[in-house]
Short mmCIF file of C-alpha atoms in Angstrom, two decimals:
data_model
loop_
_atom_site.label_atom_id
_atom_site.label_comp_id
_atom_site.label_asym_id
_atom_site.label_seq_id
_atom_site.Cartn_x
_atom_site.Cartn_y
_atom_site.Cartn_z
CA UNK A 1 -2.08 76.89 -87.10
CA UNK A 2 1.43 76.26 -86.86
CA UNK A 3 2.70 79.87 -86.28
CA UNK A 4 -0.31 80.22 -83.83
CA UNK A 5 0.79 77.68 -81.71
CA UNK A 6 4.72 78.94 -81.67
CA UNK A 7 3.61 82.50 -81.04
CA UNK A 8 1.41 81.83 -78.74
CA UNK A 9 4.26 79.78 -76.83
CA UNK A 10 6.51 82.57 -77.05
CA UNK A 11 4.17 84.69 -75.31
CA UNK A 12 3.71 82.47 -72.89
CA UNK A 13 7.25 82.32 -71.92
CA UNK A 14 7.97 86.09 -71.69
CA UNK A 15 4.70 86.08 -69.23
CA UNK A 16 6.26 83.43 -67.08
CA UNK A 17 9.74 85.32 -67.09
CA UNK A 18 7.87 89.05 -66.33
CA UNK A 19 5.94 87.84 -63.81
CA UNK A 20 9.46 85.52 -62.14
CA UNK A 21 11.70 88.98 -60.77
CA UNK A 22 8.40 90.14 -59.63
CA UNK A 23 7.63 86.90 -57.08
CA UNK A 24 11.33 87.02 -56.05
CA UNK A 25 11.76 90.92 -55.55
CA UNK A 26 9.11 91.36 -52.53
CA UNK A 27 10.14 88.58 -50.74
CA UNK A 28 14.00 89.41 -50.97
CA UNK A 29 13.17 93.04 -49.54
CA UNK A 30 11.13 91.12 -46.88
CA UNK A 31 13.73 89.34 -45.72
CA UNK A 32 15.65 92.42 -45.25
CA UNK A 33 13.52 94.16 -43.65
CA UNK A 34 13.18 91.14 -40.73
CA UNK A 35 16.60 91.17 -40.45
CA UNK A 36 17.15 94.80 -39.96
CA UNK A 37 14.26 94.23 -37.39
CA UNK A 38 15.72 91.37 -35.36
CA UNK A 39 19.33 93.47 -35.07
CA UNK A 40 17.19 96.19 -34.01
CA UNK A 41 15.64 94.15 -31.31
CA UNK A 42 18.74 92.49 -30.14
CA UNK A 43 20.23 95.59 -29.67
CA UNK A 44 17.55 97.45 -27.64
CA UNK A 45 17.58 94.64 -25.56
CA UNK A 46 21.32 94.39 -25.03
CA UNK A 47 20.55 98.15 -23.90
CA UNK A 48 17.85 97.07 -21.33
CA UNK A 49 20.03 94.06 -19.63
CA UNK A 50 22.59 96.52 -19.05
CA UNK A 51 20.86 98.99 -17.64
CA UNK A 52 19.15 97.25 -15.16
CA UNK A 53 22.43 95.28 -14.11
CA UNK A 54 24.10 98.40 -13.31
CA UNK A 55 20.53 99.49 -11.51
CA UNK A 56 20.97 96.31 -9.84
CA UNK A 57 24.69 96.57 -8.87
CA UNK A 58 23.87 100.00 -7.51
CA UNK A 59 21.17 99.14 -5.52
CA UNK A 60 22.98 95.95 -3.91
CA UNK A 61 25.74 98.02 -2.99
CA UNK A 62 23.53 100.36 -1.28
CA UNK A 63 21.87 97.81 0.59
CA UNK A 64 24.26 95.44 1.40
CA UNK A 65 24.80 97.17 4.90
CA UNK A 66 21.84 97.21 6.17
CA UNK A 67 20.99 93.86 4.86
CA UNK A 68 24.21 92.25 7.10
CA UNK A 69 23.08 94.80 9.82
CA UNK A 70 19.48 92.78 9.89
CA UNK A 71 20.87 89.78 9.53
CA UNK A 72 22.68 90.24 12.49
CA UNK A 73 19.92 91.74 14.67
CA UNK A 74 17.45 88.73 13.47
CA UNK A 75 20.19 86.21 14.87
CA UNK A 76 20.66 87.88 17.88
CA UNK A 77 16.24 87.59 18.45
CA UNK A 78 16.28 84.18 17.80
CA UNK A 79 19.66 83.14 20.06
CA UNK A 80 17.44 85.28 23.05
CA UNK A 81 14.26 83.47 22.32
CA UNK A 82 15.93 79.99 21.75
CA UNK A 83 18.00 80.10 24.73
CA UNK A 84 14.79 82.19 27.01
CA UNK A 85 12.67 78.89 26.10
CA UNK A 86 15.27 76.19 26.69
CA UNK A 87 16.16 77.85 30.38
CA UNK A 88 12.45 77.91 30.98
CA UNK A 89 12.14 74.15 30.95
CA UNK A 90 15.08 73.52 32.81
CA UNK A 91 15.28 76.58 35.24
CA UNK A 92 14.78 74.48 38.01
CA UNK A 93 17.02 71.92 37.56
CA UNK A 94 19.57 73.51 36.54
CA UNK A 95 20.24 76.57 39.17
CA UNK A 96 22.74 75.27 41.67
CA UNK A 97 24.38 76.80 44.75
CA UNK A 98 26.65 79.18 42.25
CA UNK A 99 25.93 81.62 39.68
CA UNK A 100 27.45 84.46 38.24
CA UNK A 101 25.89 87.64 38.32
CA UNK A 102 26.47 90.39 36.48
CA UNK A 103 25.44 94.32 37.23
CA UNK A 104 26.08 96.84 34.15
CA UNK A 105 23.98 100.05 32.88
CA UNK A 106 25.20 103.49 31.95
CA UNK A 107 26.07 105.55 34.08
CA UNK A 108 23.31 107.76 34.28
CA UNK A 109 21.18 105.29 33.16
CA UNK A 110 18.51 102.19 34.60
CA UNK A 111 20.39 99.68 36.31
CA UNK A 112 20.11 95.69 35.09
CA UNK A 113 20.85 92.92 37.40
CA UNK A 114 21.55 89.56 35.05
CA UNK A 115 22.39 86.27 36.99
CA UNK A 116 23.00 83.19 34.88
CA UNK A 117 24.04 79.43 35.61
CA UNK A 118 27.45 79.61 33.45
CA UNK A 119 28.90 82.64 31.34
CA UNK A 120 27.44 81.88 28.28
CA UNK A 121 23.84 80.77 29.12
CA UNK A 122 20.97 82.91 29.45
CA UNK A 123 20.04 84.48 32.67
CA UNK A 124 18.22 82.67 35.06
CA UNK A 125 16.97 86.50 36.31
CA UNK A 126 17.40 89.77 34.44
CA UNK A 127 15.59 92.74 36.24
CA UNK A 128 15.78 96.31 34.88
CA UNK A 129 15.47 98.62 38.37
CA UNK A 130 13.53 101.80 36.93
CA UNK A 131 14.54 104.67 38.92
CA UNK A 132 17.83 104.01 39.89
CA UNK A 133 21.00 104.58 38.05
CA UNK A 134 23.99 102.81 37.83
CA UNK A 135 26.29 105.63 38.98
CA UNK A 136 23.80 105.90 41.87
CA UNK A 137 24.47 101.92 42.46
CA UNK A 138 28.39 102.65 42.00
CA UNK A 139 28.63 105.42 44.90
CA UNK A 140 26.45 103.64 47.17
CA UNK A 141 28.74 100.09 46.58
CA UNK A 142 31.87 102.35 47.28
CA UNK A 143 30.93 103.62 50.82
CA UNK A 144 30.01 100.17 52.01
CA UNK A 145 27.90 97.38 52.10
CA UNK A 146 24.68 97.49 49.52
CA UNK A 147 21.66 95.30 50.44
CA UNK A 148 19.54 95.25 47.19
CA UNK A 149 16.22 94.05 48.32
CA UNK A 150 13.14 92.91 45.31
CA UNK A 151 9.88 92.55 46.92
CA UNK A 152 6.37 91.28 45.50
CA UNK A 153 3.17 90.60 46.23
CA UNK A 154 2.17 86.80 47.64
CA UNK A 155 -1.37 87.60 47.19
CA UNK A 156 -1.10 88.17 43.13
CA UNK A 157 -4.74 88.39 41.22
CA UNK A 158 -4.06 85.19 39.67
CA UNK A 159 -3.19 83.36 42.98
CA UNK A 160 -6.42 84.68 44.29
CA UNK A 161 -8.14 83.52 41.01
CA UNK A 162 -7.21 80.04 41.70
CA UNK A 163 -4.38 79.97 39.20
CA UNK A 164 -0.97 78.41 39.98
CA UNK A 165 1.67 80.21 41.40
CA UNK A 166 4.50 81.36 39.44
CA UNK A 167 8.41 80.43 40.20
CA UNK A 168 9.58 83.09 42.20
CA UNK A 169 12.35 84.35 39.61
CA UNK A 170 9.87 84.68 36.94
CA UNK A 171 7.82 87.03 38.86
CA UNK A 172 7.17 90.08 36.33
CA UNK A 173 6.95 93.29 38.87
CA UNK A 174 9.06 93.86 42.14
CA UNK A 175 9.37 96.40 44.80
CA UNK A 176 13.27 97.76 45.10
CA UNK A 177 14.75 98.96 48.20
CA UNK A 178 18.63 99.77 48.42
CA UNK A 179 19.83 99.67 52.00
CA UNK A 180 16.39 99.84 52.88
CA UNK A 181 15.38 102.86 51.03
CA UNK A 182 13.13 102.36 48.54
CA UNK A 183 14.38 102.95 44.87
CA UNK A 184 11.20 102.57 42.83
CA UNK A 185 10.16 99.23 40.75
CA UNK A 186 12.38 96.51 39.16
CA UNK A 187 10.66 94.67 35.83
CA UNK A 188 11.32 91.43 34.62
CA UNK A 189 12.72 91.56 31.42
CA UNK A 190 13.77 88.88 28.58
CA UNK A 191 17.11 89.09 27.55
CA UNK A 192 17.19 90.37 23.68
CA UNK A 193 20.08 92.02 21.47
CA UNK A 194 21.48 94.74 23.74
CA UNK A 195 21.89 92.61 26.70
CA UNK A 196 23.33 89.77 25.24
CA UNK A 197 25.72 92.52 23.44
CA UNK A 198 27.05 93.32 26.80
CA UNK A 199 26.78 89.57 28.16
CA UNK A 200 29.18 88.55 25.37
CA UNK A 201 31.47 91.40 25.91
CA UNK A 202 32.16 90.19 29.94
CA UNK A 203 31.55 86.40 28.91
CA UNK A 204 35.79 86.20 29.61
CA UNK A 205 35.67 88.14 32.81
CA UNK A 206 35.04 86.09 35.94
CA UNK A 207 35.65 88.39 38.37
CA UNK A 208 35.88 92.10 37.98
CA UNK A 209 34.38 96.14 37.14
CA UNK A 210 35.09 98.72 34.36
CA UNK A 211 33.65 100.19 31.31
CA UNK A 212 32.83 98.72 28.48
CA UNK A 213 33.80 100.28 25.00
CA UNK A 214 30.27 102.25 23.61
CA UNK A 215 29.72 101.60 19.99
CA UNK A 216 26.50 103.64 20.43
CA UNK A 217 24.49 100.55 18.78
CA UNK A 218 22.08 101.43 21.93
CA UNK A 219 21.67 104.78 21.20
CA UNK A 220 22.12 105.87 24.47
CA UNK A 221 25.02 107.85 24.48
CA UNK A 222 23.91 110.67 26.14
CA UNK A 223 23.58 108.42 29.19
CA UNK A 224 26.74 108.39 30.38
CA UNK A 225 29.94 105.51 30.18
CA UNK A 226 28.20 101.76 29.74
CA UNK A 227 29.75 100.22 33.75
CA UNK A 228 29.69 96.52 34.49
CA UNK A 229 30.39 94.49 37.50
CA UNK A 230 30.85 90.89 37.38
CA UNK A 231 31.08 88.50 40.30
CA UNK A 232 30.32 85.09 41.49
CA UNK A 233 27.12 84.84 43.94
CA UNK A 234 26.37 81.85 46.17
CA UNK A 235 22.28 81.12 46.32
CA UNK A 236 20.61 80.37 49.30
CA UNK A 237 16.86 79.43 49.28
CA UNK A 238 14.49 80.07 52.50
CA UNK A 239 11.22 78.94 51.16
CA UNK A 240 9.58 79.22 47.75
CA UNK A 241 9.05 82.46 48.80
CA UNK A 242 12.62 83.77 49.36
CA UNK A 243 16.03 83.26 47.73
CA UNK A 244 19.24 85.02 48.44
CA UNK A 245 22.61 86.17 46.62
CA UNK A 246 25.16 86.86 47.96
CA UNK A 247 28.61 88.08 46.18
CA UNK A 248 31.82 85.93 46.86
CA UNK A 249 35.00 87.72 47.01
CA UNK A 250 38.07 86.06 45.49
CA UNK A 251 39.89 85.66 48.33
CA UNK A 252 37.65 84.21 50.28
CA UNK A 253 37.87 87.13 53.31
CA UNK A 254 35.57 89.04 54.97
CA UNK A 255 31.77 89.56 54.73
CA UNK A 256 29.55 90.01 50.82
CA UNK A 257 29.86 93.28 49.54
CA UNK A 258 26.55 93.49 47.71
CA UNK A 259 23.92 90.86 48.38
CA UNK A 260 20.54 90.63 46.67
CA UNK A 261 17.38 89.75 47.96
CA UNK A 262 14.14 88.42 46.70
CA UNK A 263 11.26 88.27 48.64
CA UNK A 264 7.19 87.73 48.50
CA UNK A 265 5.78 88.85 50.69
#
């Protein structure tokens, strides 16, 4: 029984040690295998992240200009409409005896008529005659006198609705007569990024005329040279139905040169 026992002992320990390598041996190669897996990995997604940082880099490049180009276009809407609702409330109490008016347009192009309280507030009026140029306004200014006359009508379908009427520089349509012949219709108009371009570029000049550097951000070009005139107007009101401006020379001699009037009528 003896030598039963010890051989059966001795095959018990060669079964333990054949059956050992063979636990250890899969789970070696396992490992491995994981690891050549995870290097894998780390390197296809190295590969990604670069990639789309230079697809990013190109593409920010790209639209980096147009991005500062909307920026700047967004500002300039919300300066108009911040500064169009603040003069609305205080319109009335604010408009003195003096503003400064300011006439520009190209050359072959609609004429705008911009009067404000101080250089850098937003007009009070801004009119955009139709069918009249600028160079039309120009020739007429340089063989005299110019009488720019804005009619509209008292007898509006709101007023006869009841409703109440309307300050007489917020009126939207008007009738336009230069000299006394009729140059179309003027419209109301709210001042937004190419105005105030233009307002900013005079905003210095107190008194003066000339042509302002194009930059073709209008896109009218083909129009002709961009012409200003800037001047300081004294107001004179008749009724709530009439107002008048008329243009102050510097030195204080002889008659207006251009005088604007609006009237309902």
């Amino acid at each position: 029984s003896g030598g039963g026992g010890s051989g059966s002992f001795t095959w018990l320990l060669k079964k333990r040690s054949s059956k050992a390598p063979q636990r250890s041996g899969p789970s070696g190669q396992e490992a491995e295998d994981e690891g050549d897996e995870e290097e894998a990995g780390a390197a296809a997604l190295s590969t990604a992240q670069s990639s789309s940082t230079d697809e990013q880099s190109s593409s920010s490049s790209s639209s980096s200009s147009s991005s500062r180009k909307k920026r700047a276009d967004a500002l300039a809407r919300l300066r108009s409409v911040f500064l169009a609702a603040i003069t609305h409330r205080r319109r009335r109490r604010q408009l003195g005896s003096c503003v400064t008016g300011t006439i520009f347009g190209r050359r072959r192009g609609r004429v705008h008529v911009a009067l404000q309280t101080d250089p850098r507030s937003a007009p009070v009026l801004l009119v955009e005659m139709a069918a009249y140029s600028t160079g039309a306004l120009v020739r007429e200014m340089s063989s005299g006198l110019v009488r720019l006359a804005l009619e509209c009508e008292k007898l509006t379908p709101q007023a006869r609705a009841g409703e109440k009427r309307r300050p007489l520089l917020e009126e939207p349509t008007w009738r336009a007569y230069c000299n006394g012949l009729k140059c179309g219709y003027a419209v109301h108009r709210e001042c937004g990024a190419d105005e105030w371009r233009v307002l900013g570029a005079v905003e210095q000049v107190s008194v003066g005329a000339g042509v302002l550097p194009d930059d073709g951000a209008a896109g009218g070009a083909g129009e002709g040279d961009l012409m200003y005139m800037r001047a300081k107007f004294e107001r004179v009101v008749g009724s709530r139905d009439s107002e008048a401006f008329y243009m102050m020379n510097p030195d204080g001699s002889g008659g207006p040169e251009l005088s604007i009037y609006l009237l309902r009528v």
